[in-house]
mmCIF file with all atom_site columns, C-alpha atoms in Angstrom:
data_model
loop_
_atom_site.group_PDB
_atom_site.id
_atom_site.type_symbol
_atom_site.label_atom_id
_atom_site.label_alt_id
_atom_site.label_comp_id
_atom_site.label_asym_id
_atom_site.label_entity_id
_atom_site.label_seq_id
_atom_site.pdbx_PDB_ins_code
_atom_site.Cartn_x
_atom_site.Cartn_y
_atom_site.Cartn_z
_atom_site.occupancy
_atom_site.B_iso_or_equiv
_atom_site.pdbx_formal_charge
_atom_site.auth_seq_id
_atom_site.auth_comp_id
_atom_site.auth_asym_id
_atom_site.auth_atom_id
_atom_site.pdbx_PDB_model_num
ATOM 1   C CA . UNK A 1 1   ? -0.072  0.027  -0.337  1.00 89.00 ? 8   UNK A CA 1
ATOM 2   C CA . UNK A 1 2   ? 1.291   3.368  -0.728  1.00 94.00 ? 9   UNK A CA 1
ATOM 3   C CA . UNK A 1 3   ? 2.163   5.983  2.408   1.00 95.00 ? 10  UNK A CA 1
ATOM 4   C CA . UNK A 1 4   ? 3.319   9.163  0.586   1.00 96.00 ? 11  UNK A CA 1
ATOM 5   C CA . UNK A 1 5   ? 3.237   11.007 -2.804  1.00 98.00 ? 12  UNK A CA 1
ATOM 6   C CA . UNK A 1 6   ? 6.104   13.453 -4.038  1.00 98.00 ? 13  UNK A CA 1
ATOM 7   C CA . UNK A 1 7   ? 5.473   15.936 -6.269  1.00 98.00 ? 14  UNK A CA 1
ATOM 8   C CA . UNK A 1 8   ? 8.944   17.735 -8.019  1.00 98.00 ? 15  UNK A CA 1
ATOM 9   C CA . UNK A 1 9   ? 7.545   20.516 -10.506 1.00 97.00 ? 16  UNK A CA 1
ATOM 10  C CA . UNK A 1 10  ? 9.699   23.592 -11.551 1.00 95.00 ? 17  UNK A CA 1
ATOM 11  C CA . UNK A 1 11  ? 8.667   26.440 -14.095 1.00 93.00 ? 18  UNK A CA 1
ATOM 12  C CA . UNK A 1 12  ? 4.652   26.867 -14.827 1.00 92.00 ? 19  UNK A CA 1
ATOM 13  C CA . UNK A 1 13  ? 4.609   24.753 -11.202 1.00 93.00 ? 20  UNK A CA 1
ATOM 14  C CA . UNK A 1 14  ? 2.574   27.348 -8.905  1.00 93.00 ? 21  UNK A CA 1
ATOM 15  C CA . UNK A 1 15  ? -0.241  26.309 -11.877 1.00 95.00 ? 22  UNK A CA 1
ATOM 16  C CA . UNK A 1 16  ? -0.033  23.554 -12.023 1.00 96.00 ? 23  UNK A CA 1
ATOM 17  C CA . UNK A 1 17  ? 0.176   22.700 -8.196  1.00 97.00 ? 24  UNK A CA 1
ATOM 18  C CA . UNK A 1 18  ? -3.423  25.383 -8.338  1.00 96.00 ? 25  UNK A CA 1
ATOM 19  C CA . UNK A 1 19  ? -4.516  22.373 -10.410 1.00 96.00 ? 26  UNK A CA 1
ATOM 20  C CA . UNK A 1 20  ? -3.452  19.561 -8.078  1.00 97.00 ? 27  UNK A CA 1
ATOM 21  C CA . UNK A 1 21  ? -3.765  20.171 -4.595  1.00 97.00 ? 28  UNK A CA 1
ATOM 22  C CA . UNK A 1 22  ? -7.508  21.705 -4.254  1.00 97.00 ? 29  UNK A CA 1
ATOM 23  C CA . UNK A 1 23  ? -8.777  19.003 -6.186  1.00 97.00 ? 30  UNK A CA 1
ATOM 24  C CA . UNK A 1 24  ? -8.015  15.979 -3.059  1.00 97.00 ? 31  UNK A CA 1
ATOM 25  C CA . UNK A 1 25  ? -10.142 15.635 -0.822  1.00 96.00 ? 32  UNK A CA 1
ATOM 26  C CA . UNK A 1 26  ? -10.142 16.579 2.662   1.00 94.00 ? 33  UNK A CA 1
ATOM 27  C CA . UNK A 1 27  ? -9.423  13.105 3.919   1.00 93.00 ? 34  UNK A CA 1
ATOM 28  C CA . UNK A 1 28  ? -6.432  12.213 1.297   1.00 95.00 ? 35  UNK A CA 1
ATOM 29  C CA . UNK A 1 29  ? -5.087  9.232  3.695   1.00 94.00 ? 36  UNK A CA 1
ATOM 30  C CA . UNK A 1 30  ? -1.265  9.639  2.704   1.00 96.00 ? 37  UNK A CA 1
ATOM 31  C CA . UNK A 1 31  ? 0.986   13.004 2.999   1.00 97.00 ? 38  UNK A CA 1
ATOM 32  C CA . UNK A 1 32  ? 1.744   14.660 -0.055  1.00 98.00 ? 39  UNK A CA 1
ATOM 33  C CA . UNK A 1 33  ? 5.395   16.336 -0.330  1.00 98.00 ? 40  UNK A CA 1
ATOM 34  C CA . UNK A 1 34  ? 6.210   18.387 -3.019  1.00 98.00 ? 41  UNK A CA 1
ATOM 35  C CA . UNK A 1 35  ? 9.694   20.220 -3.816  1.00 97.00 ? 42  UNK A CA 1
ATOM 36  C CA . UNK A 1 36  ? 8.787   23.295 -6.092  1.00 95.00 ? 43  UNK A CA 1
ATOM 37  C CA . UNK A 1 37  ? 12.414  25.331 -7.187  1.00 91.00 ? 44  UNK A CA 1
ATOM 38  C CA . UNK A 1 38  ? 12.579  29.013 -6.102  1.00 83.00 ? 45  UNK A CA 1
ATOM 39  C CA . UNK A 1 39  ? 14.624  31.064 -4.972  1.00 73.00 ? 46  UNK A CA 1
ATOM 40  C CA . UNK A 1 40  ? 16.469  31.156 -2.025  1.00 68.00 ? 47  UNK A CA 1
ATOM 41  C CA . UNK A 1 41  ? 15.420  33.999 0.864   1.00 62.00 ? 48  UNK A CA 1
ATOM 42  C CA . UNK A 1 42  ? 11.702  33.604 -0.350  1.00 62.00 ? 49  UNK A CA 1
ATOM 43  C CA . UNK A 1 43  ? 9.120   33.670 2.200   1.00 65.00 ? 50  UNK A CA 1
ATOM 44  C CA . UNK A 1 44  ? 6.407   30.563 3.021   1.00 75.00 ? 51  UNK A CA 1
ATOM 45  C CA . UNK A 1 45  ? 3.819   32.775 0.698   1.00 86.00 ? 52  UNK A CA 1
ATOM 46  C CA . UNK A 1 46  ? 3.206   29.449 -1.791  1.00 88.00 ? 53  UNK A CA 1
ATOM 47  C CA . UNK A 1 47  ? 2.270   27.352 1.903   1.00 93.00 ? 54  UNK A CA 1
ATOM 48  C CA . UNK A 1 48  ? 0.051   29.472 2.924   1.00 93.00 ? 55  UNK A CA 1
ATOM 49  C CA . UNK A 1 49  ? -1.933  30.169 -1.116  1.00 92.00 ? 56  UNK A CA 1
ATOM 50  C CA . UNK A 1 50  ? -2.192  26.763 -1.833  1.00 95.00 ? 57  UNK A CA 1
ATOM 51  C CA . UNK A 1 51  ? -3.380  25.567 1.964   1.00 96.00 ? 58  UNK A CA 1
ATOM 52  C CA . UNK A 1 52  ? -6.297  29.100 1.798   1.00 96.00 ? 59  UNK A CA 1
ATOM 53  C CA . UNK A 1 53  ? -7.777  26.839 -1.572  1.00 96.00 ? 60  UNK A CA 1
ATOM 54  C CA . UNK A 1 54  ? -7.067  23.082 -0.260  1.00 97.00 ? 61  UNK A CA 1
ATOM 55  C CA . UNK A 1 55  ? -9.345  20.898 1.670   1.00 96.00 ? 62  UNK A CA 1
ATOM 56  C CA . UNK A 1 56  ? -5.821  19.395 3.128   1.00 97.00 ? 63  UNK A CA 1
ATOM 57  C CA . UNK A 1 57  ? -3.459  21.360 5.177   1.00 97.00 ? 64  UNK A CA 1
ATOM 58  C CA . UNK A 1 58  ? -0.804  22.666 2.964   1.00 97.00 ? 65  UNK A CA 1
ATOM 59  C CA . UNK A 1 59  ? 2.566   24.348 5.005   1.00 96.00 ? 66  UNK A CA 1
ATOM 60  C CA . UNK A 1 60  ? 6.664   23.856 5.136   1.00 96.00 ? 67  UNK A CA 1
ATOM 61  C CA . UNK A 1 61  ? 7.995   21.447 7.201   1.00 96.00 ? 68  UNK A CA 1
ATOM 62  C CA . UNK A 1 62  ? 9.974   22.440 10.111  1.00 95.00 ? 69  UNK A CA 1
ATOM 63  C CA . UNK A 1 63  ? 13.757  20.253 10.637  1.00 96.00 ? 70  UNK A CA 1
ATOM 64  C CA . UNK A 1 64  ? 12.773  16.904 12.668  1.00 97.00 ? 71  UNK A CA 1
ATOM 65  C CA . UNK A 1 65  ? 8.798   17.654 12.333  1.00 97.00 ? 72  UNK A CA 1
ATOM 66  C CA . UNK A 1 66  ? 6.507   14.092 12.143  1.00 97.00 ? 73  UNK A CA 1
ATOM 67  C CA . UNK A 1 67  ? 5.103   13.227 8.371   1.00 97.00 ? 74  UNK A CA 1
ATOM 68  C CA . UNK A 1 68  ? 1.410   13.141 8.375   1.00 95.00 ? 75  UNK A CA 1
ATOM 69  C CA . UNK A 1 69  ? -0.983  11.917 6.286   1.00 92.00 ? 76  UNK A CA 1
ATOM 70  C CA . UNK A 1 70  ? -4.023  14.530 4.968   1.00 90.00 ? 77  UNK A CA 1
ATOM 71  C CA . UNK A 1 71  ? -0.936  17.167 4.930   1.00 97.00 ? 78  UNK A CA 1
ATOM 72  C CA . UNK A 1 72  ? 0.788   18.401 2.198   1.00 98.00 ? 79  UNK A CA 1
ATOM 73  C CA . UNK A 1 73  ? 4.520   19.961 2.545   1.00 98.00 ? 80  UNK A CA 1
ATOM 74  C CA . UNK A 1 74  ? 6.029   21.989 0.186   1.00 97.00 ? 81  UNK A CA 1
ATOM 75  C CA . UNK A 1 75  ? 9.939   22.449 0.779   1.00 96.00 ? 82  UNK A CA 1
ATOM 76  C CA . UNK A 1 76  ? 11.214  25.722 2.050   1.00 94.00 ? 83  UNK A CA 1
ATOM 77  C CA . UNK A 1 77  ? 13.364  27.672 -0.130  1.00 92.00 ? 84  UNK A CA 1
ATOM 78  C CA . UNK A 1 78  ? 17.096  27.350 0.206   1.00 92.00 ? 85  UNK A CA 1
ATOM 79  C CA . UNK A 1 79  ? 17.069  24.145 1.860   1.00 94.00 ? 86  UNK A CA 1
ATOM 80  C CA . UNK A 1 80  ? 16.876  19.991 0.792   1.00 96.00 ? 87  UNK A CA 1
ATOM 81  C CA . UNK A 1 81  ? 14.169  18.657 2.329   1.00 97.00 ? 88  UNK A CA 1
ATOM 82  C CA . UNK A 1 82  ? 14.851  14.615 3.078   1.00 97.00 ? 89  UNK A CA 1
ATOM 83  C CA . UNK A 1 83  ? 12.575  12.026 4.200   1.00 97.00 ? 90  UNK A CA 1
ATOM 84  C CA . UNK A 1 84  ? 13.613  10.010 7.155   1.00 95.00 ? 91  UNK A CA 1
ATOM 85  C CA . UNK A 1 85  ? 12.807  5.981  7.624   1.00 92.00 ? 92  UNK A CA 1
ATOM 86  C CA . UNK A 1 86  ? 11.549  7.401  11.027  1.00 94.00 ? 93  UNK A CA 1
ATOM 87  C CA . UNK A 1 87  ? 9.044   9.007  9.359   1.00 93.00 ? 94  UNK A CA 1
ATOM 88  C CA . UNK A 1 88  ? 10.160  12.520 10.340  1.00 96.00 ? 95  UNK A CA 1
ATOM 89  C CA . UNK A 1 89  ? 11.645  15.264 7.760   1.00 98.00 ? 96  UNK A CA 1
ATOM 90  C CA . UNK A 1 90  ? 14.999  16.423 7.546   1.00 97.00 ? 97  UNK A CA 1
ATOM 91  C CA . UNK A 1 91  ? 16.311  19.516 6.501   1.00 97.00 ? 98  UNK A CA 1
ATOM 92  C CA . UNK A 1 92  ? 19.598  20.360 4.565   1.00 95.00 ? 99  UNK A CA 1
ATOM 93  C CA . UNK A 1 93  ? 21.918  23.443 3.338   1.00 94.00 ? 100 UNK A CA 1
ATOM 94  C CA . UNK A 1 94  ? 24.122  21.408 1.592   1.00 94.00 ? 101 UNK A CA 1
ATOM 95  C CA . UNK A 1 95  ? 25.416  22.315 -2.011  1.00 94.00 ? 102 UNK A CA 1
ATOM 96  C CA . UNK A 1 96  ? 22.670  22.511 -4.979  1.00 92.00 ? 103 UNK A CA 1
ATOM 97  C CA . UNK A 1 97  ? 22.172  19.556 -7.078  1.00 91.00 ? 104 UNK A CA 1
ATOM 98  C CA . UNK A 1 98  ? 21.029  20.721 -11.040 1.00 86.00 ? 105 UNK A CA 1
ATOM 99  C CA . UNK A 1 99  ? 21.667  23.794 -9.569  1.00 88.00 ? 106 UNK A CA 1
ATOM 100 C CA . UNK A 1 100 ? 18.258  24.000 -7.638  1.00 92.00 ? 107 UNK A CA 1
ATOM 101 C CA . UNK A 1 101 ? 18.434  23.774 -3.658  1.00 93.00 ? 108 UNK A CA 1
ATOM 102 C CA . UNK A 1 102 ? 15.700  23.145 -2.270  1.00 95.00 ? 109 UNK A CA 1
ATOM 103 C CA . UNK A 1 103 ? 16.537  19.937 -5.490  1.00 97.00 ? 110 UNK A CA 1
ATOM 104 C CA . UNK A 1 104 ? 13.714  17.502 -6.515  1.00 98.00 ? 111 UNK A CA 1
ATOM 105 C CA . UNK A 1 105 ? 16.518  14.027 -7.155  1.00 97.00 ? 112 UNK A CA 1
ATOM 106 C CA . UNK A 1 106 ? 17.285  15.026 -2.985  1.00 97.00 ? 113 UNK A CA 1
ATOM 107 C CA . UNK A 1 107 ? 13.610  14.021 -1.958  1.00 98.00 ? 114 UNK A CA 1
ATOM 108 C CA . UNK A 1 108 ? 12.851  11.584 -4.669  1.00 98.00 ? 115 UNK A CA 1
ATOM 109 C CA . UNK A 1 109 ? 16.108  9.362  -3.338  1.00 98.00 ? 116 UNK A CA 1
ATOM 110 C CA . UNK A 1 110 ? 15.376  9.547  -0.142  1.00 98.00 ? 117 UNK A CA 1
ATOM 111 C CA . UNK A 1 111 ? 11.422  8.912  -0.405  1.00 98.00 ? 118 UNK A CA 1
ATOM 112 C CA . UNK A 1 112 ? 12.886  5.818  -2.625  1.00 98.00 ? 119 UNK A CA 1
ATOM 113 C CA . UNK A 1 113 ? 15.220  5.156  0.322   1.00 97.00 ? 120 UNK A CA 1
ATOM 114 C CA . UNK A 1 114 ? 12.808  5.828  3.419   1.00 97.00 ? 121 UNK A CA 1
ATOM 115 C CA . UNK A 1 115 ? 9.850   4.411  1.972   1.00 96.00 ? 122 UNK A CA 1
ATOM 116 C CA . UNK A 1 116 ? 10.864  1.538  -0.913  1.00 96.00 ? 123 UNK A CA 1
ATOM 117 C CA . UNK A 1 117 ? 7.385   0.603  -3.101  1.00 97.00 ? 124 UNK A CA 1
ATOM 118 C CA . UNK A 1 118 ? 5.277   2.576  -0.656  1.00 96.00 ? 125 UNK A CA 1
ATOM 119 C CA . UNK A 1 119 ? 5.957   5.764  -2.531  1.00 97.00 ? 126 UNK A CA 1
ATOM 120 C CA . UNK A 1 120 ? 4.163   7.555  -5.733  1.00 98.00 ? 127 UNK A CA 1
ATOM 121 C CA . UNK A 1 121 ? 6.690   9.898  -7.752  1.00 98.00 ? 128 UNK A CA 1
ATOM 122 C CA . UNK A 1 122 ? 5.066   12.739 -9.916  1.00 98.00 ? 129 UNK A CA 1
ATOM 123 C CA . UNK A 1 123 ? 7.015   15.224 -11.984 1.00 98.00 ? 130 UNK A CA 1
ATOM 124 C CA . UNK A 1 124 ? 5.138   17.711 -13.638 1.00 98.00 ? 131 UNK A CA 1
ATOM 125 C CA . UNK A 1 125 ? 6.258   20.986 -15.542 1.00 97.00 ? 132 UNK A CA 1
ATOM 126 C CA . UNK A 1 126 ? 9.905   22.082 -15.636 1.00 96.00 ? 133 UNK A CA 1
ATOM 127 C CA . UNK A 1 127 ? 12.869  23.496 -17.399 1.00 93.00 ? 134 UNK A CA 1
ATOM 128 C CA . UNK A 1 128 ? 15.354  21.311 -16.414 1.00 94.00 ? 135 UNK A CA 1
ATOM 129 C CA . UNK A 1 129 ? 15.986  17.045 -15.333 1.00 95.00 ? 136 UNK A CA 1
ATOM 130 C CA . UNK A 1 130 ? 15.753  17.366 -11.174 1.00 96.00 ? 137 UNK A CA 1
ATOM 131 C CA . UNK A 1 131 ? 13.816  14.839 -11.010 1.00 97.00 ? 138 UNK A CA 1
ATOM 132 C CA . UNK A 1 132 ? 14.868  12.556 -13.336 1.00 98.00 ? 139 UNK A CA 1
ATOM 133 C CA . UNK A 1 133 ? 17.457  10.614 -11.525 1.00 98.00 ? 140 UNK A CA 1
ATOM 134 C CA . UNK A 1 134 ? 14.738  10.713 -8.506  1.00 98.00 ? 141 UNK A CA 1
ATOM 135 C CA . UNK A 1 135 ? 11.772  8.692  -10.037 1.00 98.00 ? 142 UNK A CA 1
ATOM 136 C CA . UNK A 1 136 ? 14.142  6.533  -11.950 1.00 98.00 ? 143 UNK A CA 1
ATOM 137 C CA . UNK A 1 137 ? 14.775  5.393  -7.907  1.00 98.00 ? 144 UNK A CA 1
ATOM 138 C CA . UNK A 1 138 ? 11.169  5.274  -7.158  1.00 98.00 ? 145 UNK A CA 1
ATOM 139 C CA . UNK A 1 139 ? 10.850  3.148  -9.825  1.00 98.00 ? 146 UNK A CA 1
ATOM 140 C CA . UNK A 1 140 ? 13.824  0.944  -8.756  1.00 98.00 ? 147 UNK A CA 1
ATOM 141 C CA . UNK A 1 141 ? 12.936  0.361  -5.555  1.00 98.00 ? 148 UNK A CA 1
ATOM 142 C CA . UNK A 1 142 ? 8.975   -0.770 -7.090  1.00 98.00 ? 149 UNK A CA 1
ATOM 143 C CA . UNK A 1 143 ? 7.461   3.022  -6.283  1.00 98.00 ? 150 UNK A CA 1
ATOM 144 C CA . UNK A 1 144 ? 4.969   4.117  -9.349  1.00 98.00 ? 151 UNK A CA 1
ATOM 145 C CA . UNK A 1 145 ? 6.058   6.568  -10.922 1.00 98.00 ? 152 UNK A CA 1
ATOM 146 C CA . UNK A 1 146 ? 3.729   9.431  -12.625 1.00 98.00 ? 153 UNK A CA 1
ATOM 147 C CA . UNK A 1 147 ? 4.671   11.909 -15.509 1.00 98.00 ? 154 UNK A CA 1
ATOM 148 C CA . UNK A 1 148 ? 2.783   14.948 -16.700 1.00 98.00 ? 155 UNK A CA 1
ATOM 149 C CA . UNK A 1 149 ? 2.086   14.446 -20.084 1.00 98.00 ? 156 UNK A CA 1
ATOM 150 C CA . UNK A 1 150 ? 4.648   16.616 -21.810 1.00 97.00 ? 157 UNK A CA 1
ATOM 151 C CA . UNK A 1 151 ? 2.420   18.020 -24.552 1.00 96.00 ? 158 UNK A CA 1
ATOM 152 C CA . UNK A 1 152 ? 0.381   19.483 -22.046 1.00 95.00 ? 159 UNK A CA 1
ATOM 153 C CA . UNK A 1 153 ? 3.139   20.986 -19.645 1.00 96.00 ? 160 UNK A CA 1
ATOM 154 C CA . UNK A 1 154 ? 4.023   24.667 -19.154 1.00 96.00 ? 161 UNK A CA 1
ATOM 155 C CA . UNK A 1 155 ? 7.350   23.564 -19.619 1.00 97.00 ? 162 UNK A CA 1
ATOM 156 C CA . UNK A 1 156 ? 8.333   19.986 -20.916 1.00 97.00 ? 163 UNK A CA 1
ATOM 157 C CA . UNK A 1 157 ? 11.643  19.176 -20.483 1.00 97.00 ? 164 UNK A CA 1
ATOM 158 C CA . UNK A 1 158 ? 11.598  17.969 -17.011 1.00 97.00 ? 165 UNK A CA 1
ATOM 159 C CA . UNK A 1 159 ? 8.872   15.615 -17.890 1.00 98.00 ? 166 UNK A CA 1
ATOM 160 C CA . UNK A 1 160 ? 10.532  14.572 -21.134 1.00 98.00 ? 167 UNK A CA 1
ATOM 161 C CA . UNK A 1 161 ? 14.018  13.962 -18.968 1.00 98.00 ? 168 UNK A CA 1
ATOM 162 C CA . UNK A 1 162 ? 12.354  11.887 -16.490 1.00 98.00 ? 169 UNK A CA 1
ATOM 163 C CA . UNK A 1 163 ? 10.345  10.036 -19.553 1.00 98.00 ? 170 UNK A CA 1
ATOM 164 C CA . UNK A 1 164 ? 13.954  8.899  -20.753 1.00 98.00 ? 171 UNK A CA 1
ATOM 165 C CA . UNK A 1 165 ? 15.999  8.223  -17.836 1.00 98.00 ? 172 UNK A CA 1
ATOM 166 C CA . UNK A 1 166 ? 13.352  6.892  -15.922 1.00 98.00 ? 173 UNK A CA 1
ATOM 167 C CA . UNK A 1 167 ? 10.672  5.915  -17.402 1.00 98.00 ? 174 UNK A CA 1
ATOM 168 C CA . UNK A 1 168 ? 6.845   6.075  -16.189 1.00 98.00 ? 175 UNK A CA 1
ATOM 169 C CA . UNK A 1 169 ? 3.846   3.998  -15.521 1.00 98.00 ? 176 UNK A CA 1
ATOM 170 C CA . UNK A 1 170 ? 1.879   6.524  -16.197 1.00 98.00 ? 177 UNK A CA 1
ATOM 171 C CA . UNK A 1 171 ? 1.647   8.996  -18.258 1.00 98.00 ? 178 UNK A CA 1
ATOM 172 C CA . UNK A 1 172 ? -1.299  11.599 -17.574 1.00 97.00 ? 179 UNK A CA 1
ATOM 173 C CA . UNK A 1 173 ? -2.483  15.119 -18.337 1.00 97.00 ? 180 UNK A CA 1
ATOM 174 C CA . UNK A 1 174 ? -2.225  17.422 -14.864 1.00 95.00 ? 181 UNK A CA 1
ATOM 175 C CA . UNK A 1 175 ? -6.176  17.787 -15.003 1.00 95.00 ? 182 UNK A CA 1
ATOM 176 C CA . UNK A 1 176 ? -6.393  13.858 -14.494 1.00 97.00 ? 183 UNK A CA 1
ATOM 177 C CA . UNK A 1 177 ? -3.947  13.330 -11.875 1.00 97.00 ? 184 UNK A CA 1
ATOM 178 C CA . UNK A 1 178 ? -5.976  14.602 -8.474  1.00 97.00 ? 185 UNK A CA 1
ATOM 179 C CA . UNK A 1 179 ? -8.640  11.810 -9.132  1.00 96.00 ? 186 UNK A CA 1
ATOM 180 C CA . UNK A 1 180 ? -6.515  9.159  -10.643 1.00 96.00 ? 187 UNK A CA 1
ATOM 181 C CA . UNK A 1 181 ? -4.433  9.697  -7.264  1.00 97.00 ? 188 UNK A CA 1
ATOM 182 C CA . UNK A 1 182 ? -7.489  9.696  -4.752  1.00 95.00 ? 189 UNK A CA 1
ATOM 183 C CA . UNK A 1 183 ? -8.898  6.534  -7.020  1.00 93.00 ? 190 UNK A CA 1
ATOM 184 C CA . UNK A 1 184 ? -6.013  4.673  -6.422  1.00 92.00 ? 191 UNK A CA 1
ATOM 185 C CA . UNK A 1 185 ? -5.184  5.467  -2.173  1.00 89.00 ? 192 UNK A CA 1
ATOM 186 C CA . UNK A 1 186 ? -8.925  4.706  -1.435  1.00 82.00 ? 193 UNK A CA 1
ATOM 187 C CA . UNK A 1 187 ? -8.391  1.461  -3.597  1.00 67.00 ? 194 UNK A CA 1
ATOM 188 C CA . UNK A 1 188 ? -5.540  0.438  -2.372  1.00 55.00 ? 195 UNK A CA 1
ATOM 189 C CA . UNK A 1 189 ? -6.925  1.372  1.833   1.00 57.00 ? 196 UNK A CA 1
ATOM 190 C CA . UNK A 1 190 ? -10.094 -0.863 1.182   1.00 60.00 ? 197 UNK A CA 1
ATOM 191 C CA . UNK A 1 191 ? -7.132  -3.618 0.051   1.00 54.00 ? 198 UNK A CA 1
#
């Protein structure tokens, strides 16, 4: 059964997140952890803005905070966000990866190590290849890989890179992702 959804997004990502997060039900059964590329030194406006329009809680996590179901967590600007095997977050100021901190690859690789086949990785719109190696790590551990259809992405570079390096279990248009995730997780919870 899946216990976590990780999302990587860059250029065009705010609109993508505004499509997905508000469409999830209040009883969404697992946490979502998101890396949206943004400048270091930014505030938590993005999390606050998405929280006002979503039925689930959207916030930036603190170091060592416990990961809770039914919440969406957005990596703070200027920090890598990692998931630990004990179910807590870890924040890091290690050097940028693929010119980004937070890095999608760092999040996804830590999720693959901590959750194995219990994680769903989702790559959305973006203008670089961050996330491709991380999605490959998730799929190699038996997790589910979903990539936004590059033809419908604001910036198709990141979805193309993920498909080229990692492949995908599903390639989907943005609008269909919330219902797919909700249905899949409700089905898994019943079985």
